[in-house]
Short mmCIF file of C-alpha atoms and ligand atoms in Angstrom, two decimals:
data_model
loop_
_atom_site.label_atom_id
_atom_site.label_comp_id
_atom_site.label_asym_id
_atom_site.label_seq_id
_atom_site.Cartn_x
_atom_site.Cartn_y
_atom_site.Cartn_z
CA MET A 28 45.01 -64.98 -84.81
CA ILE A 29 48.79 -64.53 -84.84
CA VAL A 30 48.34 -60.80 -85.49
CA ASN A 31 45.98 -60.57 -82.55
CA PHE A 32 48.40 -62.41 -80.30
CA GLY A 33 51.26 -60.15 -81.35
CA ARG A 34 49.24 -57.02 -80.68
CA TYR A 35 48.13 -58.48 -77.35
CA LEU A 36 51.76 -59.00 -76.34
CA ILE A 37 52.69 -55.46 -77.36
CA LEU A 38 49.77 -54.12 -75.34
CA MET A 39 50.81 -56.16 -72.30
CA TYR A 40 54.36 -54.84 -72.66
CA ARG A 41 52.98 -51.31 -72.50
CA VAL A 42 50.67 -52.18 -69.61
CA PHE A 43 53.54 -53.45 -67.50
CA SER A 44 55.95 -50.62 -68.13
CA LYS A 45 56.79 -48.42 -65.17
CA PRO A 46 53.77 -46.41 -63.88
CA GLU A 47 53.98 -42.62 -64.01
CA LYS A 48 52.81 -41.90 -60.53
CA PHE A 49 52.40 -44.72 -58.09
CA ARG A 50 49.91 -42.91 -55.88
CA ILE A 51 47.44 -42.38 -58.70
CA TYR A 52 47.73 -46.00 -59.82
CA PHE A 53 47.10 -47.11 -56.27
CA ARG A 54 44.00 -44.95 -56.05
CA GLU A 55 42.72 -46.33 -59.36
CA THR A 56 43.34 -49.88 -58.19
CA ILE A 57 41.25 -49.32 -55.09
CA ARG A 58 38.50 -47.89 -57.26
CA GLU A 59 38.61 -50.96 -59.50
CA ILE A 60 38.50 -53.33 -56.54
CA GLU A 61 35.22 -51.73 -55.67
CA ASN A 62 33.99 -51.58 -59.23
CA LEU A 63 35.02 -55.05 -60.40
CA GLY A 64 35.32 -56.93 -57.12
CA LEU A 65 32.94 -55.74 -54.42
CA ASN A 66 30.19 -55.28 -56.98
CA SER A 67 30.50 -58.94 -57.97
CA ILE A 68 30.02 -60.37 -54.48
CA GLY A 69 26.22 -60.41 -54.82
CA ILE A 70 26.08 -62.42 -58.01
CA VAL A 71 28.74 -64.84 -56.75
CA ILE A 72 26.77 -65.50 -53.57
CA ILE A 73 23.46 -66.07 -55.35
CA ILE A 74 24.89 -68.42 -57.93
CA SER A 75 27.02 -70.33 -55.44
CA ILE A 76 24.12 -70.99 -53.08
CA PHE A 77 21.98 -72.45 -55.83
CA ILE A 78 24.67 -74.48 -57.53
CA GLY A 79 25.77 -75.85 -54.14
CA ALA A 80 22.18 -76.93 -53.53
CA VAL A 81 21.76 -78.46 -56.98
CA ILE A 82 25.03 -80.40 -56.82
CA THR A 83 23.98 -81.89 -53.49
CA LEU A 84 20.53 -82.89 -54.68
CA GLN A 85 21.72 -84.31 -57.98
CA THR A 86 24.37 -86.39 -56.29
CA ARG A 87 21.79 -87.63 -53.82
CA TYR A 88 19.27 -88.69 -56.45
CA ASN A 89 21.89 -90.36 -58.59
CA LEU A 90 22.84 -92.49 -55.66
CA GLU A 91 19.25 -93.48 -54.82
CA SER A 92 19.02 -96.79 -53.02
CA SER A 93 22.63 -97.69 -53.56
CA TRP A 94 24.96 -99.13 -50.95
CA ILE A 95 27.14 -95.99 -50.86
CA PRO A 96 27.05 -94.21 -47.49
CA LEU A 97 25.12 -90.91 -47.61
CA TYR A 98 27.91 -88.82 -46.11
CA LEU A 99 29.84 -89.26 -49.35
CA ILE A 100 27.30 -86.87 -50.89
CA GLY A 101 28.71 -84.12 -48.68
CA LEU A 102 32.20 -85.07 -49.79
CA THR A 103 31.23 -85.04 -53.47
CA ALA A 104 29.50 -81.69 -53.20
CA ARG A 105 32.52 -80.23 -51.40
CA ASP A 106 35.05 -81.49 -53.88
CA THR A 107 33.02 -80.42 -56.90
CA ILE A 108 32.71 -76.95 -55.45
CA LEU A 109 36.36 -76.67 -54.43
CA LEU A 110 37.85 -78.18 -57.54
CA GLU A 111 35.77 -76.81 -60.32
CA PHE A 112 32.76 -74.74 -59.48
CA SER A 113 34.17 -71.93 -57.32
CA SER A 114 37.12 -71.33 -59.59
CA THR A 115 36.10 -72.16 -63.15
CA MET A 116 32.34 -71.62 -63.08
CA VAL A 117 32.74 -68.41 -61.13
CA GLY A 118 35.53 -67.45 -63.54
CA LEU A 119 33.18 -67.89 -66.48
CA ILE A 120 30.49 -65.85 -64.80
CA LEU A 121 32.97 -63.08 -64.05
CA ALA A 122 34.20 -63.22 -67.64
CA GLY A 123 30.66 -62.30 -68.62
CA LYS A 124 30.15 -59.60 -66.04
CA VAL A 125 33.58 -58.07 -65.58
CA GLY A 126 34.88 -58.80 -69.09
CA SER A 127 32.03 -57.06 -70.87
CA ASN A 128 32.24 -54.17 -68.43
CA ILE A 129 35.96 -53.67 -69.11
CA ALA A 130 35.76 -54.07 -72.90
CA SER A 131 32.87 -51.66 -73.27
CA GLU A 132 34.32 -49.06 -70.90
CA ILE A 133 37.70 -49.01 -72.62
CA GLY A 134 36.12 -49.31 -76.08
CA HIS A 135 33.91 -46.33 -75.37
CA MET A 136 36.95 -44.34 -74.27
CA ARG A 137 38.68 -45.29 -77.50
CA ILE A 138 35.91 -44.16 -79.85
CA THR A 139 35.29 -40.91 -77.95
CA GLU A 140 39.02 -40.08 -78.18
CA GLN A 141 39.49 -40.19 -74.41
CA ILE A 142 42.39 -42.60 -74.91
CA ASP A 143 43.95 -40.18 -77.40
CA ALA A 144 43.46 -37.41 -74.85
CA LEU A 145 45.40 -39.44 -72.27
CA GLU A 146 48.18 -40.10 -74.76
CA MET A 147 48.32 -36.38 -75.58
CA MET A 148 48.94 -35.60 -71.94
CA GLY A 149 52.00 -37.83 -72.11
CA ILE A 150 50.33 -40.61 -70.15
CA ASN A 151 50.79 -44.28 -71.00
CA SER A 152 47.10 -44.92 -71.57
CA ALA A 153 47.44 -48.70 -71.75
CA SER A 154 49.07 -48.89 -68.38
CA TYR A 155 46.87 -46.26 -66.77
CA LEU A 156 43.62 -47.86 -67.90
CA ILE A 157 44.43 -51.56 -67.79
CA LEU A 158 46.98 -52.19 -65.04
CA PRO A 159 44.72 -51.14 -62.13
CA LYS A 160 41.96 -53.42 -63.43
CA MET A 161 44.31 -56.38 -63.75
CA VAL A 162 45.85 -55.86 -60.33
CA ALA A 163 42.45 -55.36 -58.73
CA ALA A 164 40.98 -58.54 -60.21
CA MET A 165 44.03 -60.69 -59.50
CA PHE A 166 44.04 -59.47 -55.93
CA PHE A 167 40.32 -59.64 -55.23
CA ASN A 168 39.00 -62.61 -57.23
CA PRO A 169 40.58 -65.16 -54.83
CA PHE A 170 38.35 -63.68 -52.12
CA LEU A 171 35.36 -64.17 -54.41
CA THR A 172 36.40 -67.78 -54.89
CA VAL A 173 36.66 -68.37 -51.16
CA ILE A 174 33.28 -66.75 -50.61
CA SER A 175 31.83 -68.95 -53.34
CA MET A 176 33.27 -72.08 -51.68
CA VAL A 177 31.83 -71.29 -48.30
CA VAL A 178 28.46 -70.22 -49.62
CA GLY A 179 28.26 -73.16 -52.04
CA ILE A 180 28.85 -75.72 -49.32
CA PHE A 181 26.33 -73.90 -47.18
CA GLY A 182 23.81 -74.03 -50.04
CA GLY A 183 24.26 -77.78 -50.21
CA TRP A 184 23.60 -78.09 -46.49
CA ILE A 185 20.41 -76.04 -46.76
CA ALA A 186 19.20 -78.21 -49.64
CA ALA A 187 19.97 -81.36 -47.69
CA ILE A 188 17.93 -80.24 -44.70
CA VAL A 189 15.04 -78.61 -46.53
CA THR A 190 14.41 -81.56 -48.85
CA GLY A 191 15.37 -84.15 -46.28
CA ALA A 192 17.61 -85.73 -48.92
CA LEU A 193 20.15 -86.50 -46.25
CA SER A 194 20.65 -85.57 -42.66
CA SER A 195 22.56 -82.52 -41.53
CA ALA A 196 24.94 -84.76 -39.64
CA ASP A 197 25.71 -86.89 -42.70
CA TYR A 198 26.33 -83.82 -44.83
CA ILE A 199 28.58 -82.15 -42.29
CA TYR A 200 30.51 -85.34 -41.69
CA GLY A 201 30.97 -85.75 -45.46
CA VAL A 202 32.12 -82.20 -45.92
CA GLN A 203 34.90 -82.77 -43.39
CA TYR A 204 35.75 -86.28 -44.53
CA TRP A 205 39.08 -86.82 -46.32
CA PHE A 206 39.67 -83.14 -46.90
CA ILE A 207 42.62 -82.27 -49.14
CA PRO A 208 43.79 -78.70 -48.44
CA PHE A 209 45.76 -78.62 -51.69
CA TYR A 210 42.46 -78.39 -53.58
CA ILE A 211 42.06 -74.87 -52.25
CA THR A 212 45.52 -73.85 -53.39
CA TYR A 213 44.74 -75.34 -56.78
CA ALA A 214 41.48 -73.39 -57.02
CA LEU A 215 43.12 -70.12 -55.98
CA VAL A 216 45.94 -70.51 -58.47
CA LYS A 217 43.36 -71.06 -61.20
CA THR A 218 41.40 -68.02 -60.04
CA VAL A 219 44.40 -65.70 -60.27
CA VAL A 220 45.25 -66.95 -63.75
CA TYR A 221 41.62 -66.52 -64.83
CA ALA A 222 41.58 -62.97 -63.45
CA PHE A 223 44.61 -62.20 -65.59
CA ILE A 224 42.92 -63.67 -68.66
CA ILE A 225 39.57 -61.95 -68.16
CA THR A 226 40.97 -58.47 -67.56
CA SER A 227 43.74 -58.51 -70.14
CA VAL A 228 41.78 -60.14 -72.96
CA SER A 229 38.69 -57.98 -72.62
CA ALA A 230 40.85 -54.86 -72.20
CA TYR A 231 42.66 -55.83 -75.37
CA TYR A 232 39.44 -56.01 -77.39
CA GLY A 233 38.24 -52.71 -75.95
CA TYR A 234 41.54 -50.92 -76.44
CA TYR A 235 41.75 -51.61 -80.17
CA VAL A 236 38.13 -50.84 -81.11
CA GLN A 237 37.73 -48.90 -84.32
CA GLY A 238 34.47 -47.31 -85.36
CA GLY A 239 31.41 -46.60 -83.27
CA ALA A 240 29.01 -47.91 -80.67
CA LEU A 241 28.27 -51.03 -82.72
CA GLU A 242 31.93 -52.02 -82.72
CA VAL A 243 32.15 -51.42 -78.98
CA GLY A 244 29.31 -53.91 -78.54
CA ARG A 245 31.10 -56.40 -80.75
CA ALA A 246 34.36 -55.92 -78.89
CA SER A 247 32.60 -56.59 -75.63
CA THR A 248 31.14 -59.85 -76.97
CA LYS A 249 34.52 -60.89 -78.32
CA GLY A 250 36.16 -60.12 -75.00
CA VAL A 251 33.73 -62.38 -73.16
CA VAL A 252 33.86 -65.22 -75.69
CA TYR A 253 37.65 -65.34 -75.96
CA SER A 254 38.15 -64.97 -72.20
CA SER A 255 35.78 -67.89 -71.66
CA ILE A 256 37.50 -70.13 -74.20
CA LEU A 257 40.91 -69.32 -72.74
CA ILE A 258 39.63 -70.01 -69.23
CA LEU A 259 38.48 -73.48 -70.23
CA LEU A 260 41.73 -74.17 -72.04
CA THR A 261 43.75 -73.02 -69.05
CA ASP A 262 41.59 -75.17 -66.81
CA VAL A 263 42.66 -78.29 -68.68
CA ILE A 264 46.31 -77.30 -68.67
CA LEU A 265 46.48 -76.31 -65.00
CA THR A 266 44.57 -79.40 -63.94
CA GLN A 267 47.03 -81.61 -65.77
CA LEU A 268 49.96 -79.69 -64.30
CA MET A 269 48.74 -79.51 -60.72
CA LEU A 270 46.65 -82.61 -60.08
CA ALA A 271 48.18 -85.26 -62.32
CA MET B 28 57.78 -23.66 -84.44
CA ILE B 29 56.60 -26.89 -85.97
CA VAL B 30 57.93 -27.97 -89.33
CA VAL B 31 56.16 -30.62 -91.35
CA GLU B 32 58.00 -32.04 -94.35
CA ASN B 33 56.49 -34.14 -97.12
CA ILE B 34 54.12 -36.20 -95.07
CA PHE B 35 51.98 -38.86 -96.68
CA LYS B 36 49.18 -40.87 -95.15
CA SER B 37 46.81 -43.38 -96.72
CA PHE B 38 44.07 -45.52 -95.30
CA GLY B 39 43.93 -48.59 -97.51
CA ASN B 40 44.19 -47.21 -101.00
CA GLU B 41 42.67 -43.83 -100.10
CA THR B 42 45.38 -41.18 -99.85
CA VAL B 43 44.31 -38.71 -97.16
CA LEU B 44 47.49 -36.65 -96.85
CA ASP B 45 49.38 -36.16 -100.06
CA ASP B 46 52.88 -34.71 -99.69
CA ILE B 47 52.13 -31.97 -97.18
CA SER B 48 54.92 -29.59 -96.19
CA VAL B 49 54.22 -26.61 -94.01
CA THR B 50 55.81 -24.53 -91.28
CA PHE B 51 53.69 -23.50 -88.30
CA GLU B 52 55.12 -20.44 -86.70
CA LYS B 53 55.74 -19.69 -83.06
CA GLY B 54 53.74 -16.93 -81.41
CA LYS B 55 51.12 -17.09 -84.13
CA THR B 56 47.76 -18.76 -84.57
CA ASN B 57 48.21 -21.08 -87.52
CA LEU B 58 44.96 -22.15 -89.14
CA ILE B 59 44.33 -25.26 -91.18
CA ILE B 60 41.20 -24.75 -93.21
CA GLY B 61 39.34 -26.94 -95.64
CA ARG B 62 36.05 -28.65 -96.30
CA SER B 63 34.70 -31.47 -94.22
CA GLY B 64 36.63 -34.62 -95.05
CA SER B 65 39.59 -32.77 -96.57
CA GLY B 66 42.00 -34.24 -94.03
CA LYS B 67 42.37 -31.55 -91.35
CA THR B 68 41.89 -33.89 -88.41
CA VAL B 69 44.15 -36.54 -89.91
CA LEU B 70 46.83 -33.89 -90.47
CA MET B 71 46.61 -32.62 -86.90
CA LYS B 72 46.66 -36.11 -85.42
CA SER B 73 49.60 -37.01 -87.63
CA ILE B 74 51.56 -34.02 -86.38
CA VAL B 75 51.08 -35.05 -82.75
CA GLY B 76 51.71 -38.72 -83.52
CA LEU B 77 48.26 -40.12 -82.75
CA ILE B 78 48.20 -41.26 -86.35
CA GLU B 79 51.36 -42.79 -87.76
CA VAL B 80 52.30 -41.23 -91.09
CA ASP B 81 53.52 -43.35 -93.99
CA SER B 82 56.50 -41.11 -94.68
CA GLY B 83 57.78 -37.61 -94.06
CA ALA B 84 59.31 -35.70 -91.17
CA ILE B 85 58.00 -33.56 -88.32
CA TYR B 86 60.13 -31.26 -86.19
CA PHE B 87 59.11 -29.54 -82.96
CA ASP B 88 61.59 -26.66 -82.63
CA GLY B 89 64.12 -28.78 -84.40
CA ARG B 90 63.39 -32.00 -82.51
CA ASP B 91 62.72 -34.90 -84.85
CA PHE B 92 59.41 -36.28 -83.59
CA ILE B 93 58.91 -39.25 -85.89
CA HIS B 94 62.13 -40.99 -84.91
CA MET B 95 61.67 -40.52 -81.18
CA SER B 96 61.13 -43.48 -78.88
CA LEU B 97 57.76 -43.84 -77.19
CA LYS B 98 59.22 -42.45 -73.95
CA GLU B 99 60.65 -39.39 -75.67
CA LYS B 100 57.35 -38.79 -77.42
CA GLN B 101 55.59 -38.98 -74.07
CA GLU B 102 57.97 -36.39 -72.66
CA LEU B 103 57.44 -34.06 -75.60
CA ARG B 104 53.67 -34.46 -75.37
CA LYS B 105 53.77 -32.98 -71.90
CA GLU B 106 54.59 -29.72 -73.71
CA MET B 107 51.50 -30.05 -75.88
CA GLY B 108 47.86 -29.27 -75.23
CA MET B 109 45.15 -30.58 -77.47
CA LEU B 110 41.49 -29.89 -77.90
CA PHE B 111 39.77 -32.75 -79.72
CA GLN B 112 36.95 -32.26 -82.18
CA GLY B 113 34.58 -34.09 -79.83
CA ALA B 114 36.06 -32.55 -76.64
CA ALA B 115 37.10 -36.01 -75.34
CA LEU B 116 36.46 -35.22 -71.69
CA PHE B 117 36.80 -38.15 -69.28
CA ASP B 118 33.17 -38.88 -68.60
CA SER B 119 33.71 -40.60 -65.28
CA LEU B 120 35.28 -37.43 -63.87
CA THR B 121 33.78 -34.05 -62.97
CA VAL B 122 34.75 -30.86 -64.75
CA GLU B 123 37.22 -30.00 -62.01
CA GLU B 124 38.73 -33.49 -61.99
CA ASN B 125 39.06 -33.36 -65.77
CA VAL B 126 40.99 -30.11 -65.74
CA ILE B 127 43.12 -31.00 -62.73
CA PHE B 128 44.00 -34.40 -64.20
CA PRO B 129 47.25 -33.46 -65.99
CA LEU B 130 48.40 -31.49 -62.95
CA GLN B 131 47.87 -34.45 -60.66
CA MET B 132 49.67 -36.74 -63.00
CA PHE B 133 52.76 -34.63 -63.46
CA THR B 134 53.16 -31.94 -60.84
CA ASP B 135 53.82 -31.96 -57.14
CA LYS B 136 52.07 -28.69 -56.30
CA SER B 137 49.81 -28.51 -53.29
CA HIS B 138 46.15 -29.24 -53.78
CA GLU B 139 45.22 -25.58 -53.22
CA GLU B 140 47.64 -24.42 -55.89
CA LYS B 141 46.24 -26.93 -58.34
CA ILE B 142 42.65 -25.92 -57.64
CA GLU B 143 43.62 -22.30 -58.04
CA ARG B 144 45.15 -23.04 -61.43
CA VAL B 145 42.07 -25.02 -62.46
CA ASN B 146 39.73 -22.21 -61.51
CA PHE B 147 41.92 -19.71 -63.32
CA CYS B 148 41.73 -21.78 -66.52
CA LEU B 149 38.00 -22.35 -66.21
CA LYS B 150 37.51 -18.64 -65.73
CA ARG B 151 39.47 -17.91 -68.87
CA VAL B 152 36.96 -19.96 -70.85
CA ASN B 153 34.08 -18.18 -69.11
CA LEU B 154 33.03 -21.12 -67.01
CA GLU B 155 32.24 -20.71 -63.36
CA ASN B 156 30.33 -22.79 -60.84
CA VAL B 157 30.43 -25.92 -62.99
CA ASN B 158 33.31 -27.60 -61.14
CA ARG B 159 31.16 -30.36 -59.69
CA LEU B 160 29.20 -31.20 -62.83
CA PHE B 161 29.90 -34.23 -65.01
CA PRO B 162 30.49 -33.86 -68.76
CA ALA B 163 27.11 -35.48 -69.47
CA GLU B 164 25.49 -32.53 -67.69
CA LEU B 165 27.11 -29.90 -69.92
CA SER B 166 26.07 -28.47 -73.27
CA GLY B 167 28.25 -29.16 -76.30
CA GLY B 168 29.80 -25.72 -76.18
CA MET B 169 30.54 -25.97 -72.47
CA LYS B 170 32.28 -29.30 -73.04
CA LYS B 171 34.49 -27.66 -75.65
CA ARG B 172 35.38 -24.92 -73.23
CA VAL B 173 36.22 -27.35 -70.46
CA ALA B 174 38.41 -29.20 -72.94
CA ILE B 175 40.21 -25.97 -73.78
CA ALA B 176 40.75 -25.31 -70.08
CA ARG B 177 42.21 -28.80 -69.75
CA ALA B 178 44.44 -28.26 -72.78
CA ILE B 179 45.97 -25.06 -71.38
CA VAL B 180 46.19 -26.03 -67.72
CA GLN B 181 49.83 -27.09 -68.02
CA ASN B 182 50.95 -24.01 -69.99
CA PRO B 183 51.68 -25.92 -73.18
CA LYS B 184 54.32 -24.76 -75.66
CA TYR B 185 52.29 -26.21 -78.51
CA LEU B 186 48.53 -25.90 -78.64
CA PHE B 187 46.36 -27.92 -81.02
CA CYS B 188 42.68 -27.16 -81.45
CA ASP B 189 40.51 -29.28 -83.71
CA GLU B 190 37.45 -27.20 -84.56
CA PRO B 191 37.36 -25.28 -81.28
CA ASN B 192 34.14 -23.49 -82.12
CA SER B 193 32.08 -25.88 -84.17
CA GLY B 194 28.70 -26.13 -82.48
CA LEU B 195 29.06 -22.83 -80.67
CA ASP B 196 26.94 -19.74 -81.22
CA PRO B 197 28.77 -16.92 -83.06
CA LYS B 198 29.35 -14.91 -79.94
CA THR B 199 30.81 -17.73 -77.85
CA ALA B 200 32.81 -18.80 -80.90
CA LEU B 201 34.33 -15.34 -80.98
CA VAL B 202 35.21 -15.54 -77.30
CA ILE B 203 36.96 -18.86 -77.85
CA ASP B 204 38.82 -17.60 -80.90
CA ASP B 205 40.03 -14.54 -79.02
CA LEU B 206 41.03 -16.68 -76.08
CA ILE B 207 43.13 -18.95 -78.28
CA SER B 208 44.72 -15.96 -79.93
CA GLU B 209 45.41 -14.27 -76.57
CA ILE B 210 47.02 -17.33 -75.08
CA THR B 211 49.15 -17.77 -78.16
CA HIS B 212 50.54 -14.26 -77.98
CA GLU B 213 50.75 -14.03 -74.21
CA TYR B 214 52.86 -17.17 -73.83
CA ASN B 215 54.45 -17.02 -77.27
CA ILE B 216 53.44 -20.58 -78.14
CA THR B 217 52.88 -22.37 -81.42
CA THR B 218 49.18 -22.81 -82.00
CA ILE B 219 47.49 -24.81 -84.73
CA VAL B 220 43.74 -24.55 -85.20
CA ASN B 221 41.59 -26.64 -87.54
CA THR B 222 38.51 -24.85 -88.71
CA HIS B 223 36.07 -24.46 -91.55
CA ASP B 224 34.60 -21.32 -90.06
CA MET B 225 35.38 -18.21 -92.12
CA ASN B 226 34.67 -15.99 -89.12
CA SER B 227 37.56 -17.61 -87.28
CA VAL B 228 39.78 -17.22 -90.28
CA MET B 229 39.13 -13.49 -90.43
CA GLU B 230 39.40 -13.16 -86.65
CA ILE B 231 42.62 -14.98 -85.86
CA GLY B 232 44.12 -16.26 -89.13
CA GLU B 233 47.68 -15.02 -88.84
CA LYS B 234 48.80 -17.89 -90.98
CA VAL B 235 46.30 -19.87 -93.02
CA VAL B 236 46.89 -23.20 -94.72
CA PHE B 237 44.20 -24.43 -97.08
CA ILE B 238 43.88 -28.19 -97.52
CA TYR B 239 41.94 -29.59 -100.46
CA GLU B 240 41.46 -33.36 -100.70
CA GLY B 241 44.66 -34.02 -98.81
CA LEU B 242 46.78 -31.59 -100.78
CA LYS B 243 48.11 -28.32 -99.47
CA CYS B 244 46.47 -26.06 -101.96
CA TRP B 245 47.29 -22.60 -100.69
CA GLU B 246 48.90 -20.76 -97.79
CA GLY B 247 48.93 -17.13 -96.71
CA THR B 248 47.41 -14.74 -94.18
CA LYS B 249 43.82 -13.79 -93.48
CA ASP B 250 44.27 -10.69 -95.59
CA ASP B 251 45.35 -12.72 -98.60
CA VAL B 252 42.46 -15.15 -98.30
CA LEU B 253 39.87 -12.83 -99.79
CA ILE B 254 41.92 -11.64 -102.72
CA SER B 255 43.50 -14.92 -103.76
CA ASP B 256 42.78 -16.15 -107.27
CA ASN B 257 43.05 -19.81 -106.26
CA THR B 258 39.77 -21.24 -107.52
CA TYR B 259 39.51 -23.99 -104.90
CA LEU B 260 40.11 -21.49 -102.13
CA ASN B 261 37.60 -19.07 -103.63
CA ASP B 262 35.03 -21.84 -103.78
CA PHE B 263 35.61 -22.50 -100.11
CA VAL B 264 35.72 -18.90 -98.94
CA PHE B 265 32.74 -17.71 -100.92
CA ALA B 266 30.63 -20.79 -100.43
CA SER B 267 27.78 -18.92 -98.76
CA ASN B 268 25.47 -16.49 -100.48
CA LEU B 269 26.22 -13.90 -97.84
CA ALA B 270 29.91 -14.04 -98.62
CA LYS B 271 29.24 -13.84 -102.36
CA LYS B 272 27.03 -10.79 -101.95
CA ILE B 273 29.57 -9.03 -99.80
CA ARG B 274 32.30 -9.78 -102.32
CA ASP B 275 30.22 -8.42 -105.15
CA LEU B 276 29.50 -5.22 -103.22
CA GLN B 277 33.21 -4.53 -102.89
CA PRO B 278 34.90 -2.57 -105.64
CA LYS B 279 37.26 -5.02 -107.38
CA GLN B 280 40.78 -4.78 -106.06
CA GLY B 281 43.60 -5.61 -108.40
CA ASN B 282 44.99 -9.03 -107.60
N1 LIG C 321 40.85 -44.08 -89.21
C1 LIG C 321 40.49 -43.85 -90.48
N2 LIG C 321 40.36 -44.89 -91.33
C2 LIG C 321 40.03 -44.68 -92.62
N3 LIG C 321 39.78 -43.47 -93.16
C3 LIG C 321 39.88 -42.39 -92.37
C4 LIG C 321 40.24 -42.53 -90.99
N4 LIG C 321 40.28 -41.30 -90.44
C5 LIG C 321 39.94 -40.45 -91.43
N5 LIG C 321 39.71 -41.09 -92.60
C6 LIG C 321 39.36 -40.47 -93.88
O1 LIG C 321 40.21 -39.39 -94.09
C7 LIG C 321 39.53 -38.32 -94.71
C8 LIG C 321 39.81 -37.04 -93.95
O2 LIG C 321 39.20 -37.10 -92.68
P1 LIG C 321 39.35 -35.95 -91.60
O3 LIG C 321 38.71 -36.43 -90.37
O4 LIG C 321 40.78 -35.55 -91.51
O5 LIG C 321 38.51 -34.76 -92.23
P2 LIG C 321 38.34 -33.29 -91.65
O6 LIG C 321 38.98 -32.39 -92.63
O7 LIG C 321 38.82 -33.23 -90.25
O8 LIG C 321 36.77 -33.12 -91.72
P3 LIG C 321 35.78 -32.41 -90.67
O9 LIG C 321 35.82 -30.97 -90.97
O10 LIG C 321 34.46 -33.00 -91.03
O11 LIG C 321 36.22 -32.76 -89.31
C9 LIG C 321 38.07 -38.70 -94.76
O12 LIG C 321 37.77 -39.07 -96.08
C10 LIG C 321 37.96 -39.89 -93.87
O13 LIG C 321 37.04 -40.81 -94.39
MG1 LIG C 322 37.97 -32.98 -88.45
#
């Protein structure tokens, strides 16, 4: 545990040392935005639509025949999506998708000596391979979160209309009712921190793989599991810091 | 010239390099030979710093490599070219992008100049019209040759080749051996080649170091190899029936 943390810090120190050639790093970052970011839009949209719908319906059926006004369902759905779903749930999903992708790509490069080949050219392999991924995710994941928010709230609206659980007017009124803009800031701050965790932790497990394909698979699992745990831990800490 | 002094390396309690001292000369092809698992790759990677040795010293033309900072090592590595045993091409890049990679990272030449250099190097390893292919689309031997082109693209002062011709047919192997030898003499660089191929030894072995279970067991030239009375070396050199028959056909020379 302590050894891992020490090695992680050393790796991060290497990652953040001065890049060799800015232009090449920039090009790599753009490539990673496409690879890690744009390619995740689809899954984020699908999941957000359904979860938005489910949150709305569940809230509605839990409040069956109570005296609470129906528009509060819209408010509940909105706040759940803004506060927790679009940042943390999406973060966990990306930890699975992006984290395993990063750990297995870098792990594969390690066992096929491609990382050694980079080092032999006099290139800081840690920085070259990891920094563009971290920058790309920290820059692009907030957009994913915003997309998820919009689509999630939209999903709730669709569910409301299709099932007739509540009227479109009630839902829309609720979504706008007592809106706290700070919730969005809070979600975006969480997203950026999660992006840092996902990319650096999974890169760490990939970078130090020893052995063969089996170990690469294991590293990829470890990357996902530890990123996820750290995301949940960070969620608690940031929530206490920002909302308390 | 690369001087290695008393290096030791163990993995756990298995000693892989046991007090190795050797001088690799400039302008010559220096061969490290030995059986599979004898420690050739570990020795080569230790010399270039990819494996950290437990003790000992390594000098590149007098420059103390082991005590350099990471930055200084990075600078020195720009003077080195290395061919890995498994080629180690970047598999997300095409052949051309692989070979041009070091140039793009470290030089400010125009794109045309870089491409010209890349094509020149690819031609030297007898590869043409493969620029747009990905490593997965190449045969094992072609990958090796691309890796050699990448290793020499920056005109290294020190060239390291880990089994450059394993997996190649005898004729291509010969071409690669001659290429390595030519480059070494043409640019007067220090070349170290790991091999267990006796053909290579006889072809380009200007200096030969024989490693046996992590110990330096013998050193000499290709001409000495055949007439040495070192039993371990003899076992290695005359491992095949063909070699034994040829030896027995020769009239015994005094040794
Ligand atoms: N990272 C490592 N961890 C533990 N042991 C290792 C490691 N790398 C190499 N070894 C051991 O060191 C010994 C020498 O290996 P090395 O790869 O240098 O052999 P080699 O002479 O290059 O063989 P080959 O001709 O098959 O390539 C082997 O016994 C191997 O098991
Ligand atoms: Mg080897």
